[in-house]
Amino acid sequence: MSGAALGIEIVVVFFLALFLLHRYGDFKKQHKMVLFGTLLAWYLCFLIVFILPLDVSTTIYKQCKIDNEEHSTYSAVTVHSNQSTRNDSITPAGLRKECYKPWSYIPDGIMPIFWRVVYWTSQCLTWLLLPFMQSYARSGGFSITGKIKTALIENAIYYGTYLLIFGSLLIYVAVHPNLIGHLDWYQLQTIGITAANTWGLFLLVLLLGYGLVEIPRSYWNASRRGHLLMKTYFKAAKLMTEKADAEESLEDAMEEVRKVSECIKYNHPLRKNIDTILKKCPTEYQEKMGRNMDDYEDFDEKQNVYPSEKSLVKLHKQVIYAVQRHNRTRVQWQILLETAFHLEDVAKNETSGTHQFVRSCTPQEPEGFISRYLYTPTVEWYWECLLRQWCYRILAVTLTLFSVAVVWSECTFFSTQPVLSLFAVFIQLAEKTYNYLYIEMACFLTIFFLCTCVYSTVFRIRVFNYYYLASHHQTDAYSLQFSGMLFCRLTPPLCLNFLGLIHMDSAISHQNREQTAYTSIMGSMRVLSFIADGFYIYYPMLIVLLCIATYFSLGTRCLNLLGFQQFVGDNDMTSDLIDEGKELIRREKRKRQRVEDGENRRREWKERYGNQREDYTRNRNVQSSEMKETNYSDTNNSTRQKRKRQRVEDGENRRREWKERYGNQREDYTRNRNVQSSEMKETNYSDTNNSNRRK
């Protein structure tokens, strides 16, 4: 199994990232570079989460071998000293302990190269490529040069912040008397890693303090259906306002595009820019503008005032933002409607005596194999109305205990004698029995829980509602890139913080132990003593204050006082928004039910009269074909007779017309000819008689 576990996990994690990207992204519509960048970012972050437990188990095995070597050396020295005084000896095997190789053991030299490639690739993505791709995609420029320029200007803040932190740390090291003579490339590299981890840890603690409280509370509230339904109504009222604003902004942007499109004609130099803007507009607006445009009218530069290219760049960016916002609110509205309909159905089915789950609206998605054969209405009723709330309560209690353990360990992980960090205690107990499977599972679950608390916070807080991850290919490109960038920035410091919790980071625990390959790539934080001994140890204690503030909803109440409406149970404005959202959901349900009723009536009519109509049409076609076959010969005979009769009639008509036109002339001509012939006969007769007499 040497290295086999690493190879298997690399392949499995790749397909996992590909599956999630296919679920949230759209391979057909979104740009290939966006999909590739997001896939690579997710893949690298998932690799860190999945491979780090293997690194921990391999490091524990190496530490066991080092301890055996030290015990062997100590035993040899002891035996030699005892033999000089007496003849009996002490076997080295008495002090030696057996080391069991883990099933996922990774040979030496592989993990340092692996972590170096993963870490630096993810850092290049999060600090250089993904922010640049985000700004490039949203830029209003019409040329590649213009988009690159805009992207560099917009990312100057991010790059400036990173360079400022790195420069400050570099100045500190340069003026420090103990380090100025030993500053080399390795230490500069460590300073850069420290700057990135410092920025990530600063944001990590803020997000973690919110997620450790909010995630268990959200599952507990999910078991209270009345509370969850009221909160859904509240979200519906707020989202409808945002949706209306997005539609209004889109209408304004489309009106500006229409005016500019009518002003700039087909032969204007800026017409190609207008065509680029039109391609970003929704299809219905493109068709409407295409019907109202007269491309055969030439432009007159003297009479009309045309917009500049700079104003078109601004309009292009406005259109991109308006379309993205409109699509985002539309997708979120559909998801919220499905959630509200489902919660209302659950509330109605709770009092059902048939134990059959009945839906008021047909789901938008087609039923799969599981929904059709396994997840039957009876199973769905027992899960939704009986078991789900208890499972959520048990899960909420479990996550609460997990959160308490994380908070306690974050405040006490610097203490090594005695060991106060709960995660360090659990790992050290498993280390004594060499239960590597337990160690790897415990490490993976802990890292996964921390990642969930951090990443879900970003998509829960109202300030970050611009970004969203919607399944069924509904996530836009900007949110995909943001998620990849955020994962790459927060995952390395989060994993480094986890190694500190289990006392496997010597820069924090100050123990002479074998370092993990991941920690060796991060470098020794002792280059910057005020960060290793100060910031990394005492700053995570701030998580206690953040958890207390989140538990009492201090941030929510402050935002509510400032005018940003939040879901607060004892507030009149909240009650008004709940009533408004309830009416909106009821209206949307009636609209959908009318559509479904119309489809059902058409389906019933087709099932009732469709077969009869098909049989009637089939019989009629058969009869017509038989009649055609039987009457084919009669039709041919009648056709011949008709043609013959027609030819006779045509001949008589031609003779009649000819007689009427030339009949009198012919009679006169015949009469004159007869008279002349008779006169000629008489003359010839007399001449003949005369000749006869002469003879």
CSV table of N, CA and C in Angstrom, one decimal, residues 358-493:
chain,number,residue,atom,x,y,z
A,358,VAL,N,-48.6,14.6,1.0
A,358,VAL,CA,-49.3,15.2,-0.2
A,358,VAL,C,-48.7,16.6,-0.5
A,359,ARG,N,-48.3,16.8,-1.7
A,359,ARG,CA,-47.8,18.1,-2.1
A,359,ARG,C,-48.9,19.0,-2.7
A,360,SER,N,-48.8,20.2,-2.4
A,360,SER,CA,-49.8,21.2,-3.0
A,360,SER,C,-49.4,21.6,-4.4
A,361,CYS,N,-48.1,21.6,-4.7
A,361,CYS,CA,-47.6,21.9,-6.0
A,361,CYS,C,-46.7,20.8,-6.5
A,362,THR,N,-46.7,20.6,-7.8
A,362,THR,CA,-45.8,19.6,-8.4
A,362,THR,C,-44.4,20.2,-8.4
A,363,PRO,N,-43.4,19.4,-8.0
A,363,PRO,CA,-42.0,19.9,-8.0
A,363,PRO,C,-41.6,20.2,-9.4
A,364,GLN,N,-40.7,21.2,-9.5
A,364,GLN,CA,-40.2,21.6,-10.8
A,364,GLN,C,-39.2,20.5,-11.4
A,365,GLU,N,-38.5,19.8,-10.6
A,365,GLU,CA,-37.6,18.8,-11.0
A,365,GLU,C,-38.3,17.4,-11.3
A,366,PRO,N,-37.9,16.7,-12.3
A,366,PRO,CA,-38.5,15.4,-12.6
A,366,PRO,C,-38.1,14.4,-11.5
A,367,GLU,N,-39.0,13.5,-11.2
A,367,GLU,CA,-38.7,12.5,-10.2
A,367,GLU,C,-37.6,11.5,-10.7
A,368,GLY,N,-36.7,11.2,-9.8
A,368,GLY,CA,-35.6,10.2,-10.1
A,368,GLY,C,-36.0,8.8,-9.7
A,369,PHE,N,-35.1,7.9,-9.7
A,369,PHE,CA,-35.3,6.5,-9.3
A,369,PHE,C,-35.5,6.4,-7.8
A,370,ILE,N,-34.8,7.2,-7.0
A,370,ILE,CA,-34.9,7.1,-5.6
A,370,ILE,C,-36.3,7.7,-5.2
A,371,SER,N,-36.7,8.8,-5.7
A,371,SER,CA,-38.0,9.4,-5.4
A,371,SER,C,-39.1,8.6,-5.8
A,372,ARG,N,-39.0,7.9,-6.9
A,372,ARG,CA,-40.1,7.1,-7.4
A,372,ARG,C,-40.3,5.8,-6.7
A,373,TYR,N,-39.2,5.1,-6.4
A,373,TYR,CA,-39.3,3.7,-5.9
A,373,TYR,C,-39.0,3.6,-4.4
A,374,LEU,N,-38.0,4.4,-3.9
A,374,LEU,CA,-37.6,4.3,-2.5
A,374,LEU,C,-38.2,5.3,-1.6
A,375,TYR,N,-38.1,6.6,-2.0
A,375,TYR,CA,-38.6,7.7,-1.2
A,375,TYR,C,-40.1,7.9,-1.6
A,376,THR,N,-40.9,7.0,-1.1
A,376,THR,CA,-42.3,7.0,-1.4
A,376,THR,C,-43.0,8.1,-0.5
A,377,PRO,N,-44.3,8.4,-0.8
A,377,PRO,CA,-45.0,9.3,0.0
A,377,PRO,C,-45.1,8.9,1.5
A,378,THR,N,-45.2,7.6,1.7
A,378,THR,CA,-45.2,7.2,3.1
A,378,THR,C,-43.9,7.4,3.8
A,379,VAL,N,-42.8,7.0,3.2
A,379,VAL,CA,-41.5,7.3,3.7
A,379,VAL,C,-41.2,8.8,3.9
A,380,GLU,N,-41.7,9.5,2.9
A,380,GLU,CA,-41.5,11.0,3.0
A,380,GLU,C,-42.2,11.6,4.2
A,381,TRP,N,-43.4,11.1,4.5
A,381,TRP,CA,-44.2,11.6,5.6
A,381,TRP,C,-43.5,11.3,6.9
A,382,TYR,N,-43.0,10.1,7.1
A,382,TYR,CA,-42.3,9.7,8.3
A,382,TYR,C,-41.0,10.5,8.5
A,383,TRP,N,-40.4,10.8,7.4
A,383,TRP,CA,-39.1,11.5,7.5
A,383,TRP,C,-39.4,13.0,7.8
A,384,GLU,N,-40.3,13.6,7.0
A,384,GLU,CA,-40.5,15.1,7.1
A,384,GLU,C,-41.3,15.4,8.4
A,385,CYS,N,-42.2,14.6,8.7
A,385,CYS,CA,-43.2,15.0,9.8
A,385,CYS,C,-42.8,14.4,11.2
A,386,LEU,N,-41.9,13.4,11.2
A,386,LEU,CA,-41.7,12.7,12.4
A,386,LEU,C,-40.2,12.6,12.8
A,387,LEU,N,-39.4,12.1,11.9
A,387,LEU,CA,-38.0,11.8,12.2
A,387,LEU,C,-37.0,13.0,12.0
A,388,ARG,N,-37.3,13.8,11.0
A,388,ARG,CA,-36.4,14.9,10.7
A,388,ARG,C,-36.1,15.8,11.8
A,389,GLN,N,-37.1,16.2,12.5
A,389,GLN,CA,-36.9,17.2,13.6
A,389,GLN,C,-36.0,16.6,14.7
A,390,TRP,N,-36.2,15.3,15.0
A,390,TRP,CA,-35.4,14.7,16.1
A,390,TRP,C,-34.0,14.5,15.6
A,391,CYS,N,-33.8,14.2,14.3
A,391,CYS,CA,-32.4,14.0,13.8
A,391,CYS,C,-31.7,15.4,13.8
A,392,TYR,N,-32.4,16.5,13.5
A,392,TYR,CA,-31.8,17.8,13.5
A,392,TYR,C,-31.5,18.2,14.9
A,393,ARG,N,-32.3,17.8,15.9
A,393,ARG,CA,-32.0,18.2,17.2
A,393,ARG,C,-30.7,17.5,17.8
A,394,ILE,N,-30.7,16.2,17.4
A,394,ILE,CA,-29.5,15.4,17.8
A,394,ILE,C,-28.2,16.0,17.2
A,395,LEU,N,-28.4,16.3,15.9
A,395,LEU,CA,-27.2,16.9,15.1
A,395,LEU,C,-26.8,18.2,15.7
A,396,ALA,N,-27.8,19.0,16.1
A,396,ALA,CA,-27.5,20.4,16.7
A,396,ALA,C,-26.8,20.2,18.0
A,397,VAL,N,-27.2,19.3,18.8
A,397,VAL,CA,-26.5,19.0,20.1
A,397,VAL,C,-25.1,18.6,19.9
A,398,THR,N,-24.9,17.6,18.9
A,398,THR,CA,-23.6,17.1,18.6
A,398,THR,C,-22.7,18.3,18.1
A,399,LEU,N,-23.2,19.1,17.2
A,399,LEU,CA,-22.4,20.2,16.7
A,399,LEU,C,-22.1,21.2,17.8
A,400,THR,N,-23.0,21.4,18.7
A,400,THR,CA,-22.7,22.3,19.8
A,400,THR,C,-21.6,21.8,20.7
A,401,LEU,N,-21.5,20.5,21.0
A,401,LEU,CA,-20.4,20.0,21.7
A,401,LEU,C,-19.1,20.1,20.9
A,402,PHE,N,-19.2,19.9,19.6
A,402,PHE,CA,-18.0,20.1,18.8
A,402,PHE,C,-17.5,21.5,18.8
A,403,SER,N,-18.4,22.5,18.8
A,403,SER,CA,-18.1,23.9,18.8
A,403,SER,C,-17.4,24.3,20.1
A,404,VAL,N,-18.0,23.7,21.2
A,404,VAL,CA,-17.4,24.0,22.5
A,404,VAL,C,-16.0,23.5,22.6
A,405,ALA,N,-15.8,22.3,22.0
A,405,ALA,CA,-14.4,21.7,22.0
A,405,ALA,C,-13.5,22.5,21.2
A,406,VAL,N,-13.9,23.1,20.1
A,406,VAL,CA,-13.1,23.9,19.2
A,406,VAL,C,-12.7,25.2,20.0
A,407,VAL,N,-13.7,25.9,20.6
A,407,VAL,CA,-13.4,27.1,21.3
A,407,VAL,C,-12.5,26.9,22.5
A,408,TRP,N,-12.6,25.8,23.2
A,408,TRP,CA,-11.7,25.5,24.4
A,408,TRP,C,-10.3,25.2,23.8
A,409,SER,N,-10.2,24.5,22.7
A,409,SER,CA,-8.9,24.1,22.2
A,409,SER,C,-8.2,25.3,21.6
A,410,GLU,N,-9.0,26.3,21.0
A,410,GLU,CA,-8.4,27.5,20.5
A,410,GLU,C,-7.8,28.4,21.6
A,411,CYS,N,-8.4,28.3,22.8
A,411,CYS,CA,-7.9,29.1,23.9
A,411,CYS,C,-6.8,28.5,24.7
A,412,THR,N,-6.6,27.1,24.5
A,412,THR,CA,-5.6,26.4,25.4
A,412,THR,C,-4.6,25.6,24.6
A,413,PHE,N,-4.6,25.7,23.2
A,413,PHE,CA,-3.7,24.9,22.5
A,413,PHE,C,-2.2,25.2,22.7
A,414,PHE,N,-1.9,26.3,23.2
A,414,PHE,CA,-0.4,26.7,23.5
A,414,PHE,C,0.1,26.0,24.7
A,415,SER,N,-0.7,25.4,25.5
A,415,SER,CA,-0.3,24.8,26.8
A,415,SER,C,0.0,23.3,26.4
A,416,THR,N,1.3,22.9,26.6
A,416,THR,CA,1.8,21.6,26.4
A,416,THR,C,2.0,20.8,27.7
A,417,GLN,N,2.2,21.4,28.8
A,417,GLN,CA,2.4,20.7,30.1
A,417,GLN,C,1.5,21.5,31.1
A,418,PRO,N,0.3,21.0,31.4
A,418,PRO,CA,-0.4,19.8,30.9
A,418,PRO,C,-1.0,20.1,29.5
A,419,VAL,N,-1.4,19.1,28.8
A,419,VAL,CA,-2.1,19.2,27.5
A,419,VAL,C,-3.6,19.5,27.8
A,420,LEU,N,-4.0,20.7,27.4
A,420,LEU,CA,-5.4,21.1,27.6
A,420,LEU,C,-6.2,21.1,26.4
A,421,SER,N,-5.6,21.1,25.2
A,421,SER,CA,-6.4,21.0,24.0
A,421,SER,C,-7.0,19.7,23.8
A,422,LEU,N,-8.4,19.6,23.7
A,422,LEU,CA,-9.1,18.3,23.6
A,422,LEU,C,-8.7,17.5,22.4
A,423,PHE,N,-8.5,18.2,21.3
A,423,PHE,CA,-8.1,17.5,20.1
A,423,PHE,C,-6.7,16.9,20.2
A,424,ALA,N,-5.8,17.6,20.9
A,424,ALA,CA,-4.5,17.1,21.1
A,424,ALA,C,-4.5,15.8,22.0
A,425,VAL,N,-5.4,15.9,23.0
A,425,VAL,CA,-5.6,14.7,23.9
A,425,VAL,C,-6.1,13.5,23.2
A,426,PHE,N,-7.1,13.7,22.3
A,426,PHE,CA,-7.6,12.6,21.6
A,426,PHE,C,-6.6,12.0,20.6
A,427,ILE,N,-5.8,12.8,19.9
A,427,ILE,CA,-4.8,12.3,19.0
A,427,ILE,C,-3.7,11.6,19.7
A,428,GLN,N,-3.3,12.1,20.9
A,428,GLN,CA,-2.2,11.5,21.6
A,428,GLN,C,-2.6,10.1,22.2
A,429,LEU,N,-3.9,10.0,22.6
A,429,LEU,CA,-4.4,8.7,23.1
A,429,LEU,C,-4.4,7.7,22.0
A,430,ALA,N,-4.9,8.1,20.8
A,430,ALA,CA,-4.8,7.2,19.7
A,430,ALA,C,-3.4,6.9,19.2
A,431,GLU,N,-2.5,7.8,19.4
A,431,GLU,CA,-1.1,7.6,19.0
A,431,GLU,C,-0.5,6.5,19.9
A,432,LYS,N,-0.9,6.3,21.1
A,432,LYS,CA,-0.3,5.3,22.0
A,432,LYS,C,-0.7,3.9,21.5
A,433,THR,N,-1.9,3.8,21.0
A,433,THR,CA,-2.3,2.4,20.5
A,433,THR,C,-2.1,2.3,19.0
A,434,TYR,N,-1.6,3.3,18.3
A,434,TYR,CA,-1.3,3.2,16.9
A,434,TYR,C,-2.6,2.9,16.1
A,435,ASN,N,-3.7,3.6,16.5
A,435,ASN,CA,-4.9,3.4,15.8
A,435,ASN,C,-5.0,4.5,14.7
A,436,TYR,N,-4.3,4.2,13.6
A,436,TYR,CA,-4.1,5.2,12.5
A,436,TYR,C,-5.5,5.5,11.9
A,437,LEU,N,-6.3,4.6,11.7
A,437,LEU,CA,-7.6,4.9,11.1
A,437,LEU,C,-8.4,5.9,11.9
A,438,TYR,N,-8.4,5.7,13.3
A,438,TYR,CA,-9.1,6.7,14.1
A,438,TYR,C,-8.5,8.1,14.0
A,439,ILE,N,-7.1,8.1,13.9
A,439,ILE,CA,-6.4,9.4,13.8
A,439,ILE,C,-6.8,10.1,12.5
A,440,GLU,N,-6.8,9.4,11.4
A,440,GLU,CA,-7.2,10.0,10.2
A,440,GLU,C,-8.6,10.4,10.1
A,441,MET,N,-9.5,9.6,10.6
A,441,MET,CA,-10.9,10.0,10.6
A,441,MET,C,-11.2,11.2,11.5
A,442,ALA,N,-10.5,11.2,12.7
A,442,ALA,CA,-10.7,12.4,13.6
A,442,ALA,C,-10.1,13.7,13.0
A,443,CYS,N,-9.0,13.6,12.3
A,443,CYS,CA,-8.4,14.7,11.7
A,443,CYS,C,-9.3,15.2,10.5
A,444,PHE,N,-9.8,14.3,9.7
A,444,PHE,CA,-10.6,14.7,8.6
A,444,PHE,C,-11.9,15.3,9.1
A,445,LEU,N,-12.6,14.8,10.1
A,445,LEU,CA,-13.9,15.3,10.6
A,445,LEU,C,-13.7,16.7,11.2
A,446,THR,N,-12.6,16.9,11.9
A,446,THR,CA,-12.3,18.2,12.5
A,446,THR,C,-12.0,19.2,11.5
A,447,ILE,N,-11.2,18.9,10.5
A,447,ILE,CA,-10.9,19.9,9.4
A,447,ILE,C,-12.2,20.2,8.6
A,448,PHE,N,-13.0,19.2,8.4
A,448,PHE,CA,-14.2,19.4,7.6
A,448,PHE,C,-15.2,20.2,8.4
A,449,PHE,N,-15.3,20.1,9.7
A,449,PHE,CA,-16.2,20.9,10.5
A,449,PHE,C,-15.7,22.4,10.5
A,450,LEU,N,-14.4,22.6,10.6
A,450,LEU,CA,-13.9,23.9,10.6
A,450,LEU,C,-14.1,24.6,9.3
A,451,CYS,N,-13.9,23.8,8.2
A,451,CYS,CA,-14.1,24.4,6.9
A,451,CYS,C,-15.6,24.7,6.7
A,452,THR,N,-16.5,23.9,7.1
A,452,THR,CA,-17.9,24.2,7.0
A,452,THR,C,-18.3,25.4,7.8
A,453,CYS,N,-17.8,25.6,9.0
A,453,CYS,CA,-18.1,26.8,9.8
A,453,CYS,C,-17.6,28.0,9.1
A,454,VAL,N,-16.4,28.0,8.5
A,454,VAL,CA,-15.9,29.2,7.8
A,454,VAL,C,-16.5,29.5,6.5
A,455,TYR,N,-16.6,28.5,5.6
A,455,TYR,CA,-17.1,28.8,4.3
A,455,TYR,C,-18.6,29.1,4.3
A,456,SER,N,-19.4,28.4,5.1
A,456,SER,CA,-20.8,28.6,5.1
A,456,SER,C,-21.1,30.0,5.6
A,457,THR,N,-20.3,30.5,6.5
A,457,THR,CA,-20.5,31.9,7.0
A,457,THR,C,-20.5,32.9,5.9
A,458,VAL,N,-19.6,32.8,5.0
A,458,VAL,CA,-19.5,33.7,3.9
A,458,VAL,C,-20.8,33.8,3.1
A,459,PHE,N,-21.5,32.7,2.9
A,459,PHE,CA,-22.7,32.7,2.2
A,459,PHE,C,-24.0,32.8,3.0
A,460,ARG,N,-23.8,33.0,4.3
A,460,ARG,CA,-24.9,33.2,5.2
A,460,ARG,C,-25.1,34.7,5.6
A,461,ILE,N,-24.0,35.4,5.8
A,461,ILE,CA,-24.1,36.8,6.2
A,461,ILE,C,-24.7,37.6,5.1
A,462,ARG,N,-25.6,38.6,5.4
A,462,ARG,CA,-26.3,39.3,4.5
A,462,ARG,C,-25.4,40.2,3.6
A,463,VAL,N,-24.3,40.7,4.2
A,463,VAL,CA,-23.4,41.6,3.5
A,463,VAL,C,-22.8,40.8,2.3
A,464,PHE,N,-22.6,39.5,2.4
A,464,PHE,CA,-22.0,38.7,1.3
A,464,PHE,C,-23.1,38.1,0.4
A,465,ASN,N,-24.3,38.5,0.5
A,465,ASN,CA,-25.4,37.9,-0.3
A,465,ASN,C,-25.2,38.0,-1.8
A,466,TYR,N,-24.2,38.9,-2.2
A,466,TYR,CA,-24.0,39.0,-3.6
A,466,TYR,C,-23.5,37.7,-4.2
A,467,TYR,N,-22.8,36.9,-3.4
A,467,TYR,CA,-22.3,35.6,-3.8
A,467,TYR,C,-23.2,34.5,-3.4
A,468,TYR,N,-23.4,33.5,-4.2
A,468,TYR,CA,-24.3,32.4,-3.8
A,468,TYR,C,-23.9,31.2,-4.6
A,469,LEU,N,-24.1,30.1,-4.0
A,469,LEU,CA,-23.9,28.8,-4.6
A,469,LEU,C,-25.2,28.1,-4.7
A,470,ALA,N,-25.8,28.0,-5.9
A,470,ALA,CA,-27.1,27.4,-6.2
A,470,ALA,C,-26.9,26.2,-7.0
A,471,SER,N,-27.5,25.1,-6.6
A,471,SER,CA,-27.3,23.8,-7.3
A,471,SER,C,-28.1,23.9,-8.6
A,472,HIS,N,-28.1,22.7,-9.4
A,472,HIS,CA,-28.8,22.6,-10.6
A,472,HIS,C,-28.3,23.6,-11.7
A,473,HIS,N,-27.0,23.9,-11.7
A,473,HIS,CA,-26.3,24.7,-12.7
A,473,HIS,C,-26.8,26.1,-12.7
A,474,GLN,N,-27.1,26.7,-11.5
A,474,GLN,CA,-27.6,28.0,-11.4
A,474,GLN,C,-26.7,29.0,-10.8
A,475,THR,N,-25.4,28.6,-10.5
A,475,THR,CA,-24.4,29.5,-9.9
A,475,THR,C,-23.7,30.3,-11.1
A,476,ASP,N,-23.6,31.6,-10.9
A,476,ASP,CA,-23.0,32.4,-12.0
A,476,ASP,C,-21.5,32.3,-11.9
A,477,ALA,N,-20.8,32.8,-12.9
A,477,ALA,CA,-19.4,32.6,-13.0
A,477,ALA,C,-18.7,33.4,-11.9
A,478,TYR,N,-19.2,34.6,-11.6
A,478,TYR,CA,-18.5,35.4,-10.6
A,478,TYR,C,-18.5,34.8,-9.2
A,479,SER,N,-19.6,34.1,-8.8
A,479,SER,CA,-19.7,33.4,-7.5
A,479,SER,C,-18.8,32.2,-7.5
A,480,LEU,N,-18.7,31.5,-8.7
A,480,LEU,CA,-17.8,30.3,-8.7
A,480,LEU,C,-16.3,30.8,-8.5
A,481,GLN,N,-15.9,31.8,-9.2
A,481,GLN,CA,-14.5,32.3,-9.0
A,481,GLN,C,-14.3,32.8,-7.6
A,482,PHE,N,-15.3,33.5,-7.0
A,482,PHE,CA,-15.1,34.0,-5.7
A,482,PHE,C,-14.9,32.8,-4.7
A,483,SER,N,-15.7,31.8,-4.8
A,483,SER,CA,-15.6,30.6,-4.0
A,483,SER,C,-14.3,30.0,-4.1
A,484,GLY,N,-13.8,29.8,-5.3
A,484,GLY,CA,-12.4,29.2,-5.5
A,484,GLY,C,-11.3,30.1,-4.9
A,485,MET,N,-11.5,31.4,-5.0
A,485,MET,CA,-10.5,32.3,-4.5
A,485,MET,C,-10.5,32.3,-2.9
A,486,LEU,N,-11.7,32.2,-2.4
A,486,LEU,CA,-11.8,32.2,-0.9
A,486,LEU,C,-11.3,30.9,-0.3
A,487,PHE,N,-11.6,29.8,-1.0
A,487,PHE,CA,-11.1,28.5,-0.5
A,487,PHE,C,-9.6,28.4,-0.5
A,488,CYS,N,-9.0,28.9,-1.5
A,488,CYS,CA,-7.5,28.9,-1.6
A,488,CYS,C,-6.9,29.8,-0.5
A,489,ARG,N,-7.5,30.9,-0.1
A,489,ARG,CA,-7.0,31.8,0.8
A,489,ARG,C,-7.1,31.3,2.3
A,490,LEU,N,-8.2,30.6,2.5
A,490,LEU,CA,-8.5,30.3,3.9
A,490,LEU,C,-8.1,28.8,4.3
A,491,THR,N,-8.0,27.9,3.3
A,491,THR,CA,-7.7,26.5,3.6
A,491,THR,C,-6.3,26.3,4.2
A,492,PRO,N,-5.2,26.9,3.6
A,492,PRO,CA,-3.9,26.7,4.2
A,492,PRO,C,-3.8,27.2,5.7
A,493,PRO,N,-4.2,28.4,6.0
A,493,PRO,CA,-4.1,28.8,7.4
A,493,PRO,C,-5.0,28.0,8.3
